Coordinates of C-alpha atoms in Angstrom, one line a residue:
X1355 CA -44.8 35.9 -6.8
X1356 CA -44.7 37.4 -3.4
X1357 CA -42.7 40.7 -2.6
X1358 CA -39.3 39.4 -1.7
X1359 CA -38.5 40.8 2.2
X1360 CA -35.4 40.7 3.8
X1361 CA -34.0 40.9 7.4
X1362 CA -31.1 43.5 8.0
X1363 CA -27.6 42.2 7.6
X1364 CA -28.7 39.2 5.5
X1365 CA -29.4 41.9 1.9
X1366 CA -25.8 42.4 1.5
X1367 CA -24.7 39.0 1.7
X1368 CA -27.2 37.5 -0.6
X1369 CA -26.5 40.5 -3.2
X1370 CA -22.7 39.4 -3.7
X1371 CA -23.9 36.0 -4.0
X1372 CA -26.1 37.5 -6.5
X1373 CA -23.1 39.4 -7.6
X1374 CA -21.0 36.2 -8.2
X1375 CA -23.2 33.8 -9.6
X1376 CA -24.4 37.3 -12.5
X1377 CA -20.8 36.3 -13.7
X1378 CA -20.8 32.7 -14.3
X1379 CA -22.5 33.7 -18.1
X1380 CA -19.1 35.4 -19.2
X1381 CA -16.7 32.7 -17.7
X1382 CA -18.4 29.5 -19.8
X1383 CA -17.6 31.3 -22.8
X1384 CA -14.4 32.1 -22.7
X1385 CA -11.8 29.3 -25.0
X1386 CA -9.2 29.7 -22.7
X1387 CA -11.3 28.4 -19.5
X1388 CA -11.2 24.4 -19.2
X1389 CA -14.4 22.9 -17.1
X1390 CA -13.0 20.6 -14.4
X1391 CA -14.2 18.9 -11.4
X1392 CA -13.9 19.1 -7.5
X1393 CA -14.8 16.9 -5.0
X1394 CA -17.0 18.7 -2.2
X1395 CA -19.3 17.1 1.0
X1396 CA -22.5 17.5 1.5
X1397 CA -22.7 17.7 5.5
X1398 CA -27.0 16.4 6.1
X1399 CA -25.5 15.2 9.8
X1400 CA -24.6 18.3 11.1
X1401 CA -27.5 20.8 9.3
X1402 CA -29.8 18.7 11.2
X1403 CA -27.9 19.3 14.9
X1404 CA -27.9 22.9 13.7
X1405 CA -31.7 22.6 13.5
X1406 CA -32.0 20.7 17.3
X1407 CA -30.4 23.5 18.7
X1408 CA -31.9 26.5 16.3
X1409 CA -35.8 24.4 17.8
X1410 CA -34.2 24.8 21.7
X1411 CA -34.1 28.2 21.5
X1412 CA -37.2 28.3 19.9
X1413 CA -38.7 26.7 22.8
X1414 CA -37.3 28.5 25.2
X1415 CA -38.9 31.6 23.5
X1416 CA -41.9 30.3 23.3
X1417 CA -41.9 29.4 19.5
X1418 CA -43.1 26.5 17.1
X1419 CA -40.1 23.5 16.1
X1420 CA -39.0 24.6 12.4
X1421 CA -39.1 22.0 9.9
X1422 CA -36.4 20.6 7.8
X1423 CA -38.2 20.6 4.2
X1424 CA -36.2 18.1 1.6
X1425 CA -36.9 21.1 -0.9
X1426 CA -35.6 24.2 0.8
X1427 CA -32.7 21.3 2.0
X1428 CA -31.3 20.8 -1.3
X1429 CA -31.5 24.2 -2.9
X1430 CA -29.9 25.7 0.5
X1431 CA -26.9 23.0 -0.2
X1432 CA -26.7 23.8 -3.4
X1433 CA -26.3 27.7 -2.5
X1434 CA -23.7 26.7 -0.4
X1435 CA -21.6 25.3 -3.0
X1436 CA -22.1 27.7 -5.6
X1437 CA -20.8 30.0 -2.9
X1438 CA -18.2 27.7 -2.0
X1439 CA -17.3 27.4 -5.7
X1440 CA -17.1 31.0 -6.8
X1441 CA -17.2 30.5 -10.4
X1442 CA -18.2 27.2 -10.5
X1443 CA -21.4 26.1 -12.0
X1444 CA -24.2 24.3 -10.2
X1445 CA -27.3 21.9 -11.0
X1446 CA -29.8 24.9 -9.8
X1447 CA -28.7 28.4 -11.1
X1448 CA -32.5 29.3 -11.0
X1449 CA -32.3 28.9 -7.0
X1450 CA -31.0 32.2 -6.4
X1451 CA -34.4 33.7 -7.7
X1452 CA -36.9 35.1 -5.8
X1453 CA -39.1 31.9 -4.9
X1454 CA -37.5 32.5 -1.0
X1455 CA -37.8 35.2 1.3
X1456 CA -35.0 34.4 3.9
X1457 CA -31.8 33.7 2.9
X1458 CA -28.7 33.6 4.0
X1459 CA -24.9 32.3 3.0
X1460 CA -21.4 32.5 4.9
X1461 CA -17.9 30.9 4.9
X1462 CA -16.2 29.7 7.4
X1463 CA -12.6 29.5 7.4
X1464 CA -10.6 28.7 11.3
X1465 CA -13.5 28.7 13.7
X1466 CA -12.7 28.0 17.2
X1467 CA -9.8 26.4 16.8
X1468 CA -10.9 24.5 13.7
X1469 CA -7.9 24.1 11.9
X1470 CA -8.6 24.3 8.1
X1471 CA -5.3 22.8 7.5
X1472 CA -6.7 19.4 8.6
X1473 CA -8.3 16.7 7.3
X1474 CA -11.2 16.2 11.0
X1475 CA -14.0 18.0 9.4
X1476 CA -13.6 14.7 6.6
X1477 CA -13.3 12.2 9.4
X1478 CA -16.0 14.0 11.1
X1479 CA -14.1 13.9 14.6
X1480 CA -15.2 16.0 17.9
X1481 CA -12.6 18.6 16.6
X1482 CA -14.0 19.1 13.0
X1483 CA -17.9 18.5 13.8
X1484 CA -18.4 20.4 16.9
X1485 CA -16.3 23.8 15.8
X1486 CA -18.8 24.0 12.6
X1487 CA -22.0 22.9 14.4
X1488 CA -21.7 25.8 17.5
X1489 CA -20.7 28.3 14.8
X1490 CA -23.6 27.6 12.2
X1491 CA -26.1 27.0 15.1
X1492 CA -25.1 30.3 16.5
X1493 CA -25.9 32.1 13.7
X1494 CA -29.1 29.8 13.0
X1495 CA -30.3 30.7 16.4
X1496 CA -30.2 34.6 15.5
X1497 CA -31.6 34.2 12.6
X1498 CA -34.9 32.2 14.3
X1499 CA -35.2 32.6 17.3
X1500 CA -37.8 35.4 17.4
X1501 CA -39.3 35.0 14.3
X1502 CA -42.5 33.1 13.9
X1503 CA -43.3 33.6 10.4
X1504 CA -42.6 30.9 8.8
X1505 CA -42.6 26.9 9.6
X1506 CA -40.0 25.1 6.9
X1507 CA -36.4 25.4 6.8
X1508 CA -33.8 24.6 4.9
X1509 CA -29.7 24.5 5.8
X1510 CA -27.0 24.0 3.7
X1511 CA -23.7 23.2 4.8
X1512 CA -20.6 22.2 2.2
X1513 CA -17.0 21.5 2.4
X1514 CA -14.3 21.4 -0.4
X1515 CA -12.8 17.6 0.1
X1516 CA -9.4 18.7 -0.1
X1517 CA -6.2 16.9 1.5
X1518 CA -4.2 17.8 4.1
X1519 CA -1.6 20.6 4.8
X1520 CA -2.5 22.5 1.3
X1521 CA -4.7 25.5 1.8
X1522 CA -8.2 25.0 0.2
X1523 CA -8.9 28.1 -1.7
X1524 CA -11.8 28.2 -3.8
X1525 CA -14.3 31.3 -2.7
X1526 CA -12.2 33.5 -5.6
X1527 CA -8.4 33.2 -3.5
X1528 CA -10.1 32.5 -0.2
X1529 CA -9.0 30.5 2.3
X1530 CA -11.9 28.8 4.2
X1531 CA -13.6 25.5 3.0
X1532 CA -16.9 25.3 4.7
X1533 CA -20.0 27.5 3.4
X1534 CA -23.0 27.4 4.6
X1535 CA -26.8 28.7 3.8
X1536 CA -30.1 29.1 5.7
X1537 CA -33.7 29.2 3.4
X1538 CA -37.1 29.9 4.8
X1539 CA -40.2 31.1 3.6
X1540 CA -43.1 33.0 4.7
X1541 CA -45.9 30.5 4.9
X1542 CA -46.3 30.5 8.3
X1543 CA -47.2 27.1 10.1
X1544 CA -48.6 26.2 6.7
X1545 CA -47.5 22.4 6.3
X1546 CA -49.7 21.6 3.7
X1547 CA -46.3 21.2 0.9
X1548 CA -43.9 20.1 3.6
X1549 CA -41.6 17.9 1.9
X1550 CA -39.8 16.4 5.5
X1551 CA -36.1 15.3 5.1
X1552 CA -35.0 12.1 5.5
X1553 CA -31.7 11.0 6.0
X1554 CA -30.0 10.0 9.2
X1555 CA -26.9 12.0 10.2
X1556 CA -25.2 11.0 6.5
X1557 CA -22.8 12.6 4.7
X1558 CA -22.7 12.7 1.2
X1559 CA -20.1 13.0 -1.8
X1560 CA -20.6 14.9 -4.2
X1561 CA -18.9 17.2 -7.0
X1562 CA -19.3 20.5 -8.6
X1563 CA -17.8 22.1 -11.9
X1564 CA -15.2 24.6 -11.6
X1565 CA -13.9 26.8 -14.7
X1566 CA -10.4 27.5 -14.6
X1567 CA -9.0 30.6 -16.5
X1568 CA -5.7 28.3 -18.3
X1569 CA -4.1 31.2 -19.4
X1570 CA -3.3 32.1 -15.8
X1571 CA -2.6 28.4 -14.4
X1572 CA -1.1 25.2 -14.1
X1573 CA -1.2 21.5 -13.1
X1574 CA 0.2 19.5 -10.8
X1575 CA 0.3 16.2 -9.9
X1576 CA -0.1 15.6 -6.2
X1577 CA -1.1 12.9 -3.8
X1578 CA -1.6 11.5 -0.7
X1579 CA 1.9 11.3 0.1
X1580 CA 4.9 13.2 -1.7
X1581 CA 8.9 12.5 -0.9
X1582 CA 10.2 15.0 -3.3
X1583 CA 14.1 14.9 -3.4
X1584 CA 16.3 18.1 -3.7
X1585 CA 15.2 20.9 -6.4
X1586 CA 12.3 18.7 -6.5
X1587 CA 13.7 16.5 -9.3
X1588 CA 12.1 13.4 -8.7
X1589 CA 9.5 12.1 -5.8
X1590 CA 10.7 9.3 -4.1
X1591 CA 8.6 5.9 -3.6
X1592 CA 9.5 2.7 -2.2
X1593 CA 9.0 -0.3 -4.1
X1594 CA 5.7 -2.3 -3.5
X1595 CA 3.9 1.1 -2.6
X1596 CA 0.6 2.1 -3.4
X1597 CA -0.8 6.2 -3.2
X1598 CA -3.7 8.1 -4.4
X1599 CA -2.7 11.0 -7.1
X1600 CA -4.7 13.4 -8.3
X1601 CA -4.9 16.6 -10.4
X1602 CA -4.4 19.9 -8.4
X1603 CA -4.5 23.6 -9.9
X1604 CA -1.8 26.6 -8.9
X1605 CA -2.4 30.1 -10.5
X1606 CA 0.0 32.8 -11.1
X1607 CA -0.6 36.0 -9.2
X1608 CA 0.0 38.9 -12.4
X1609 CA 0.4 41.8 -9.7
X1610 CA 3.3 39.7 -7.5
X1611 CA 4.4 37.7 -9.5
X1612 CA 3.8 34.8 -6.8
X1613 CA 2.6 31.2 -7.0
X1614 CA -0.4 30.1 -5.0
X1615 CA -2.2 26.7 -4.7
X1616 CA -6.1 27.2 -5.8
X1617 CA -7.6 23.9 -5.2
X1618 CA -7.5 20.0 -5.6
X1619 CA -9.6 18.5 -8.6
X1620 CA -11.3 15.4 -8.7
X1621 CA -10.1 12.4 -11.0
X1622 CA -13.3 12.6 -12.5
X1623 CA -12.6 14.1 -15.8
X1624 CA -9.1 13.6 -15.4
X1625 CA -6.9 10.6 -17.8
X1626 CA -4.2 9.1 -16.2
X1627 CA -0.7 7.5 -18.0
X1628 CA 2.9 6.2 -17.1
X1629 CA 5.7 5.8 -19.1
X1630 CA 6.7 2.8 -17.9
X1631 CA 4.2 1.0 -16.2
X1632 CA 6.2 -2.2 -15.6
X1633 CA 7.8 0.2 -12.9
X1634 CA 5.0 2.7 -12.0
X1635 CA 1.7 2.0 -12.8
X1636 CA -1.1 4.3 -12.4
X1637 CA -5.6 3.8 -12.9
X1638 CA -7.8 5.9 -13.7
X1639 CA -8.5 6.9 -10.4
X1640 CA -5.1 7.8 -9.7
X1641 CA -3.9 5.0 -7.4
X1642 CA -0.2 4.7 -8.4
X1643 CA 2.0 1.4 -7.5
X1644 CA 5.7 1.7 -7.3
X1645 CA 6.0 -2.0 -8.9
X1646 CA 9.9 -2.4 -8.9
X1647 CA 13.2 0.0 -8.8
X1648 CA 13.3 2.7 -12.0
X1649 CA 12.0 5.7 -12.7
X1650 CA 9.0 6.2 -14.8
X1651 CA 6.9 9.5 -15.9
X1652 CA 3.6 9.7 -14.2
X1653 CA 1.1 12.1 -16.7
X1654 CA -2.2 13.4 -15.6
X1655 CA -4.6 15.4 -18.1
X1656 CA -7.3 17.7 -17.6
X1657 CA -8.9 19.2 -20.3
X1658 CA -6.2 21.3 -22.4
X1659 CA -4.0 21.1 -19.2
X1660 CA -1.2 18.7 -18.4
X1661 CA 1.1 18.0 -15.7
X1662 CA 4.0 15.5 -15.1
X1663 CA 6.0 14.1 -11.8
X1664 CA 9.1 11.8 -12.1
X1665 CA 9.0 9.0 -10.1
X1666 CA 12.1 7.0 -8.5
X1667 CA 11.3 3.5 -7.4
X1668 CA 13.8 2.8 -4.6
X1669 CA 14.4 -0.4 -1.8
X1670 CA 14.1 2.2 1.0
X1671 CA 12.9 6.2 1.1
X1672 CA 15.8 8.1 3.3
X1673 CA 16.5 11.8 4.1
X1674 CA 18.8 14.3 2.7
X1675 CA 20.8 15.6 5.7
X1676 CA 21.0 18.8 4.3
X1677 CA 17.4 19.9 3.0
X1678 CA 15.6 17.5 4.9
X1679 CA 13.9 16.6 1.8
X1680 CA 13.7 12.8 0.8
X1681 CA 16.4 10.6 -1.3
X1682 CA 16.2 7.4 -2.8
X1683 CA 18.0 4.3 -0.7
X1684 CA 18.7 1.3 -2.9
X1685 CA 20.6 -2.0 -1.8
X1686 CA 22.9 -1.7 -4.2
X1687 CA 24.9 0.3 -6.0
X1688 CA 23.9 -1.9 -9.4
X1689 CA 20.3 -0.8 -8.6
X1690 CA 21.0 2.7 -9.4
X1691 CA 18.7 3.7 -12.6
X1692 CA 21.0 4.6 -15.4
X1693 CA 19.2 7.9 -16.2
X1694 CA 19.0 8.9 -12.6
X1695 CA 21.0 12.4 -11.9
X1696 CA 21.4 13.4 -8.2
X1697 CA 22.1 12.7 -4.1
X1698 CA 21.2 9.2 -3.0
X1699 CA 22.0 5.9 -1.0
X1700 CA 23.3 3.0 -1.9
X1701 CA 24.8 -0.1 -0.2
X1702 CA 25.5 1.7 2.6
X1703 CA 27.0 5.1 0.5
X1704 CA 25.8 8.4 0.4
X1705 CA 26.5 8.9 -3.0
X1706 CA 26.0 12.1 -5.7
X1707 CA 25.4 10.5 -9.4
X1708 CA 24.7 11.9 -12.7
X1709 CA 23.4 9.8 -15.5
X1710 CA 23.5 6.7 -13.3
X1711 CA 27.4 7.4 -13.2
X1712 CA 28.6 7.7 -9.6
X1713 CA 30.7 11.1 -9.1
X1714 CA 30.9 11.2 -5.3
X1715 CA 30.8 8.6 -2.7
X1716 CA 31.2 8.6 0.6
X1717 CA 31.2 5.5 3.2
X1718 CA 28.7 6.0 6.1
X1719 CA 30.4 3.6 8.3
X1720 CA 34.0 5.0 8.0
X1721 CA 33.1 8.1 6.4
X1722 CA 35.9 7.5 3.6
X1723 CA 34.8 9.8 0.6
X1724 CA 36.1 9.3 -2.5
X1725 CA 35.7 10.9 -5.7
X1726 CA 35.7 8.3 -9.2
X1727 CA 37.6 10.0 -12.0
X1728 CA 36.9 9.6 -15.3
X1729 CA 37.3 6.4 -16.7
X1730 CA 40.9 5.7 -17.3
X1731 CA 41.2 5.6 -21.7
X1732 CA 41.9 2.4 -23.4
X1733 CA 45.7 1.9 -24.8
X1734 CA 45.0 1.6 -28.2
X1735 CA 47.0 -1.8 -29.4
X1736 CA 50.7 -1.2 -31.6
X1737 CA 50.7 -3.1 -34.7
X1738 CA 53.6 -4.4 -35.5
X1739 CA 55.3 -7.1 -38.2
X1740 CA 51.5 -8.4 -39.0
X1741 CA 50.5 -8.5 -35.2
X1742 CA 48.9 -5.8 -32.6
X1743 CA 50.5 -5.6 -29.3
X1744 CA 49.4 -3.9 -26.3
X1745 CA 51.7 -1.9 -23.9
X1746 CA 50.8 -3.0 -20.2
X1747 CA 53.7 -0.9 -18.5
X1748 CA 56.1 1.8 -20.0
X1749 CA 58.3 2.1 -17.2
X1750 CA 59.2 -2.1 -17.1
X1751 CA 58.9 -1.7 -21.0
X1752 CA 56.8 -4.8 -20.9
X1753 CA 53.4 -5.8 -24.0
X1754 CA 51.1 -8.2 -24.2
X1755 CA 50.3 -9.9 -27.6
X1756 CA 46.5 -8.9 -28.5
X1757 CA 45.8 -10.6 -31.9
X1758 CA 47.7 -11.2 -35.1
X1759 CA 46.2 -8.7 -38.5
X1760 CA 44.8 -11.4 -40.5
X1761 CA 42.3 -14.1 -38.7
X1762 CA 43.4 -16.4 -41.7
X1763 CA 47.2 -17.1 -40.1
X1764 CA 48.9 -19.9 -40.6
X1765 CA 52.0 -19.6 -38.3
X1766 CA 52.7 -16.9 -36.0
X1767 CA 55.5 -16.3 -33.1
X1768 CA 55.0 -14.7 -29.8
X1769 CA 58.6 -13.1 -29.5
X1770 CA 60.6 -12.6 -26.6
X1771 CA 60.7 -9.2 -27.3
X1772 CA 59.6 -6.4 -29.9
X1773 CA 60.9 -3.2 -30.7
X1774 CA 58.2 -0.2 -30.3
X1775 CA 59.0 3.3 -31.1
X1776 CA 62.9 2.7 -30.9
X1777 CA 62.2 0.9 -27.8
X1778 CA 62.7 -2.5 -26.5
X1779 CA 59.6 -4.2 -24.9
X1780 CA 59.3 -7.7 -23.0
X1781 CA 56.0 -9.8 -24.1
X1782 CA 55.0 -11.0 -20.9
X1783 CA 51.3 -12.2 -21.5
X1784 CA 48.6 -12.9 -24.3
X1785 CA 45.0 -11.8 -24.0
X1786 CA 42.4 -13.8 -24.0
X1787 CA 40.7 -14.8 -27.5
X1788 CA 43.7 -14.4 -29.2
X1789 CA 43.5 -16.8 -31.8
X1790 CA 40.2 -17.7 -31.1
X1791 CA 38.8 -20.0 -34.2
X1792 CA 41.5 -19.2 -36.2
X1793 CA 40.7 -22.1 -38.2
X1794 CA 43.9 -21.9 -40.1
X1795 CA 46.5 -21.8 -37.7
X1796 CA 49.0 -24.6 -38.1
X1797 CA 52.1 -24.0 -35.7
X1798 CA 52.4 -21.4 -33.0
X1799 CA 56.0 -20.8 -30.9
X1800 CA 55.4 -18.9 -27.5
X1801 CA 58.6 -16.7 -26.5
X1802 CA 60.2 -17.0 -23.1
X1803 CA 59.4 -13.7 -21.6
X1804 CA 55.3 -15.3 -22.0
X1805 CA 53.9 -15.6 -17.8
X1806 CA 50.0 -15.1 -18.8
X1807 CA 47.9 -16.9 -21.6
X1808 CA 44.2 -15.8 -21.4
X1809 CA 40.8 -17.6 -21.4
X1810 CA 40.2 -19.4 -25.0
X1811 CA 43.5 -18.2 -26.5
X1812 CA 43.5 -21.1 -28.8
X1813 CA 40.1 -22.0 -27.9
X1814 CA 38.7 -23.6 -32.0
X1815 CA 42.1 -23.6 -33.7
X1816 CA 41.3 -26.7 -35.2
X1817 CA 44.3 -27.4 -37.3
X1818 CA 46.9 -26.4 -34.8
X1819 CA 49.1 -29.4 -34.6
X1820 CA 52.2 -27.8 -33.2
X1821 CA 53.0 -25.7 -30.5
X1822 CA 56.4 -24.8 -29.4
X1823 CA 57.0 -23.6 -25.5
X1824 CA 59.6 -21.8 -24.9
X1825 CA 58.3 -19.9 -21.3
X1826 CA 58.8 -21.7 -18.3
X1827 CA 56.8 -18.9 -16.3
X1828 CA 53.5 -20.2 -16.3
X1829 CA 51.1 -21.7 -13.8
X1830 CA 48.0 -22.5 -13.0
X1831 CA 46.5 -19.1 -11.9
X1832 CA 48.1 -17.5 -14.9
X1833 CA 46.5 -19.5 -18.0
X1834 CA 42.8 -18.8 -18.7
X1835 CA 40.1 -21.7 -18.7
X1836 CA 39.8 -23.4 -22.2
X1837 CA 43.2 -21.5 -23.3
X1838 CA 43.9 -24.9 -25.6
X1839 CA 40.5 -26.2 -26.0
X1840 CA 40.0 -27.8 -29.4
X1841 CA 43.5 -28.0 -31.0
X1842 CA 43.6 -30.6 -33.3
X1843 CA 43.2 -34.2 -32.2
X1844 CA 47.1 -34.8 -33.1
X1845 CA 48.5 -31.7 -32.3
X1846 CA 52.1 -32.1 -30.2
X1847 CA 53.4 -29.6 -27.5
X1848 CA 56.6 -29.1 -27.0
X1849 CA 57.7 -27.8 -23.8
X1850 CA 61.0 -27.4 -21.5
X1851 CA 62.2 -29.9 -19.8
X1852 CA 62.1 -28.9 -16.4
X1853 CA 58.5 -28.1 -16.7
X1854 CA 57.3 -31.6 -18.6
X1855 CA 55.5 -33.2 -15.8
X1856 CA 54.1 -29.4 -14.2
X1857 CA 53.1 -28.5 -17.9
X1858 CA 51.1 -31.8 -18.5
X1859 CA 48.7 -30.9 -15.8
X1860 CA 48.9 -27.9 -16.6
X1861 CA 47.8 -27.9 -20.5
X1862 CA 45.2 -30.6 -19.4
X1863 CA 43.4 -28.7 -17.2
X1864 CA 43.1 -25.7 -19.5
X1865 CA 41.3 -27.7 -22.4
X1866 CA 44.8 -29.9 -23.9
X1867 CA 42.8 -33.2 -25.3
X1868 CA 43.8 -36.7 -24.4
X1869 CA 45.0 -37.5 -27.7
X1870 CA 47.1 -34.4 -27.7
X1871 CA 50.4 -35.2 -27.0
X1872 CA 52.3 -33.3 -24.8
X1873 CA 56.9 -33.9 -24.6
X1874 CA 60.1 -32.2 -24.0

């Protein structure tokens, strides 16, 4: 093996590469680390610009073209992205030996105007190619433009692949995404192993490992798109809607006590599950569907790590006034999810509801706000002489008959009045199912006081041949459908006079039979 040289200013560099990688040994065998995965670009395109313009200045000083060797290529990529990784492992560990005599490695974080917050270095844009190629070719240029020692080159130049607006630390907390490396050797002009690199302006996909310390981290689940609703309860998604999720990684900060996002992780590696995928559903790849209005758990798992987002399917995705953060919009109020807690729109309301139940509501067209109480308690029915009466007004002292005590009744009387708690009360009405299939009841009077009969009072009472009318207070609106359906095929009604012709139509319409015989 040859004496290993090394230009000025390059020693340091390579010697905290050195540094870094002399630590990957203790990381792997640590139980609290979990191996995961993140998606990185290989960028072939724009190491092979970087060699045009390295070969110009070559020329101009009089120098052979360099030569882009496949070999050098690959293990100068692969030094970029163990650099770019920090801890993370590589396919070529070895390549940091002493088989190369110039070597040289760098981030780059907001270089001319790059922004690193974007995604245009992915879509490979004027704005993200350009920035990278001057800087990289600058320094290539330095590098080689007097030197004429050796004839093979080899650039690597790597990006972390991860999405927009979320800083993409790797480099141990840094905050630039794009590393880069130059390898030569010292064979000067000899092309005898020149290994030339093929590949047209591509860039590839790849991934690399990446430890993470567990004890000192979380998940998340993020996507291409997040509409997270106040105190981040729930992220919002309108029905029919598609995104890509995927794992990402946030790490506590022991001396601040901050939070800080490290990186996104690849799917790769990752499982994937909904609670309820008839409303979410969600592949191994991540790609989530919102399939109809709900809310359903989305789970991702990597490793011994685990992280969950509740989703809210909703008709339309609004915006909180307040926070400016998103809110579910739904049709209608019936569409609200039972178990949903929280500020959202409904029917043209803005609305505050907990547990599905609507607290606040507020009309945007008239801005009315009103504010539900609780639900008004149930009058609990007064039994009394072997029936159960319910009080419907205690300032006109008026009941309604609800059901007699025994389902096995023969006869029974709906008075005029009862007395209840030293009181005197009117029966004015009696609910609907009353009697229903009392299948013993024979003869039935109905007091005066009596304006309401509900739906199937006597709907089954199958031996009920007499009834006796004494009301003349009821009409059409105020007797239920199928109140008298299936009284006995010779059953007679008695009713006042006045009403005999009113009552006929009456009874007939609300289930009386043909057979039934209706008089004064």
């Amino acid at each position: 093996m040859r004496e290993k040289t090394m230009k000025k200013g390059h020693l340091l560099l390579t010697l905290l590469a050195f540094v870094c990688l002399m630590g990957l040994g203790t990381i792997h065998a640590n139980a609290a680390t979990v191996k995961a995965k993140v998606d990185v670009k290989k960028f072939y395109g724009i190491a092979e610009q970087v060699l045009q313009e390295i070969n110009k200045e070559r020329r101009s000083n009089g120098l052979q073209d360099l030569k882009m060797d496949a070999t050098l290529t690959e293990a100068a990529m692969n030094i970029a992205l163990q650099k770019q990784g920090g801890d993370a492992s590589v396919s070529e560990p070895e390549i940091y030996n002493d088989r190369y005599i110039y070597k040289s490695v760098g981030i780059l974080g907001n270089v001319d105007g790059y922004d690193e917050y974007e995604d245009n270095l992915w879509k490979e844009t004027t704005k993200g190619k350009e920035p990278i190629t001057k800087h990289v070719s600058k320094l290539g240029k330095f590098l080689y433009k007097d030197d004429d020692i050796s004839s093979k080159i080899g650039i690597g130049i790597i990006a972390t692949d991860n999405p927009t607006s979320i800083p993409r630390e790797l480099n141990n907390g840094s905050r630039y995404n794009v590393s880069y490396c130059f390898l030569s050797n010292d064979s000067k002009h000899d092309t005898t192993n020149y290994n030339p690199y093929v590949n047209n302006g591509k860039t590839v996909r790849t991934q690399m490992d990446l430890y993470i310390d567990s004890s000192n981290t979380y998940l998340i689940v993020d996507a291409n798109e997040n509409c997270l609703t106040p105190k981040y309860a729930y992220d919002v998604i309108k029905k029919g809607e598609k995104r890509n999720a995927h794992p990402g990684i946030w790490e506590n900060i022991p001396d601040t006590g901050a939070k800080r996002f490290l990186c996104k992780l690849s799917n790769n590696g990752a499982s994937w599950n909904s609670s309820n995928p008839s409303i979410v559903s969600v592949d191994a790849n991540g790609n989530i569907t919102a399939k109809k209005n709900g809310i359903a758990t989305v789970t991702v798992r990597v490793g011994s790590l685990q992280a969950t987002k509740k989703y809210v399917v909703s008709d339309i995705i609004s915006v909180d006034t307040d926070t400016l953060l998103s809110l579910p919009n739904w049709k209608s109020k019936s569409d609200i999810p039972k178990e949903y807690t929280g500020n959202c729109y409904a029917g043209g309301y803005a609305l505050e509801v907990k547990n599905g139940r609507i607290t606040w509501s507020k009309n945007m067209k008239t801005n009315k706000v009103t504010r539900p109480g609780k639900k008004k308690s149930v009058t609990k029915a007064k039994k009394v002489k072997g029936n159960y009466y319910k009080i419907i007004s205690k300032s006109k002292k008026t009941v309604q008959y609800v059901k007699p005590v025994k389902k096995n009744i023969i006869s029974v009387t709906i008075p005029s009045s009862i007395k209840l708690n030293g009181k005197r009360y009117k029966v004015t009405g009696i609910v609907a199912n009353a009697f229903k299939n009392c299948k013993k009841l024979k003869k039935v009077t109905i007091g005066t006081n009596v304006n309401s009969i509900g739906k199937r009072t006597f709907y089954g009472c199958s031996k009920l041949r007499t009834i006796k009318v004494k009301t003349s207070k009821l009409t059409g609106s105020r007797v239920g459908k199928q109140a008298f359906k299936g009284l006995n095929k010779k059953a007679v009604i008695k009713v006042p006079k006045k009403q005999l012709k009113a009552y006929k139509r009456l009874f007939r319409a609300k289930g009386v039979g043909k057979k039934v015989t209706i008089k004064k």
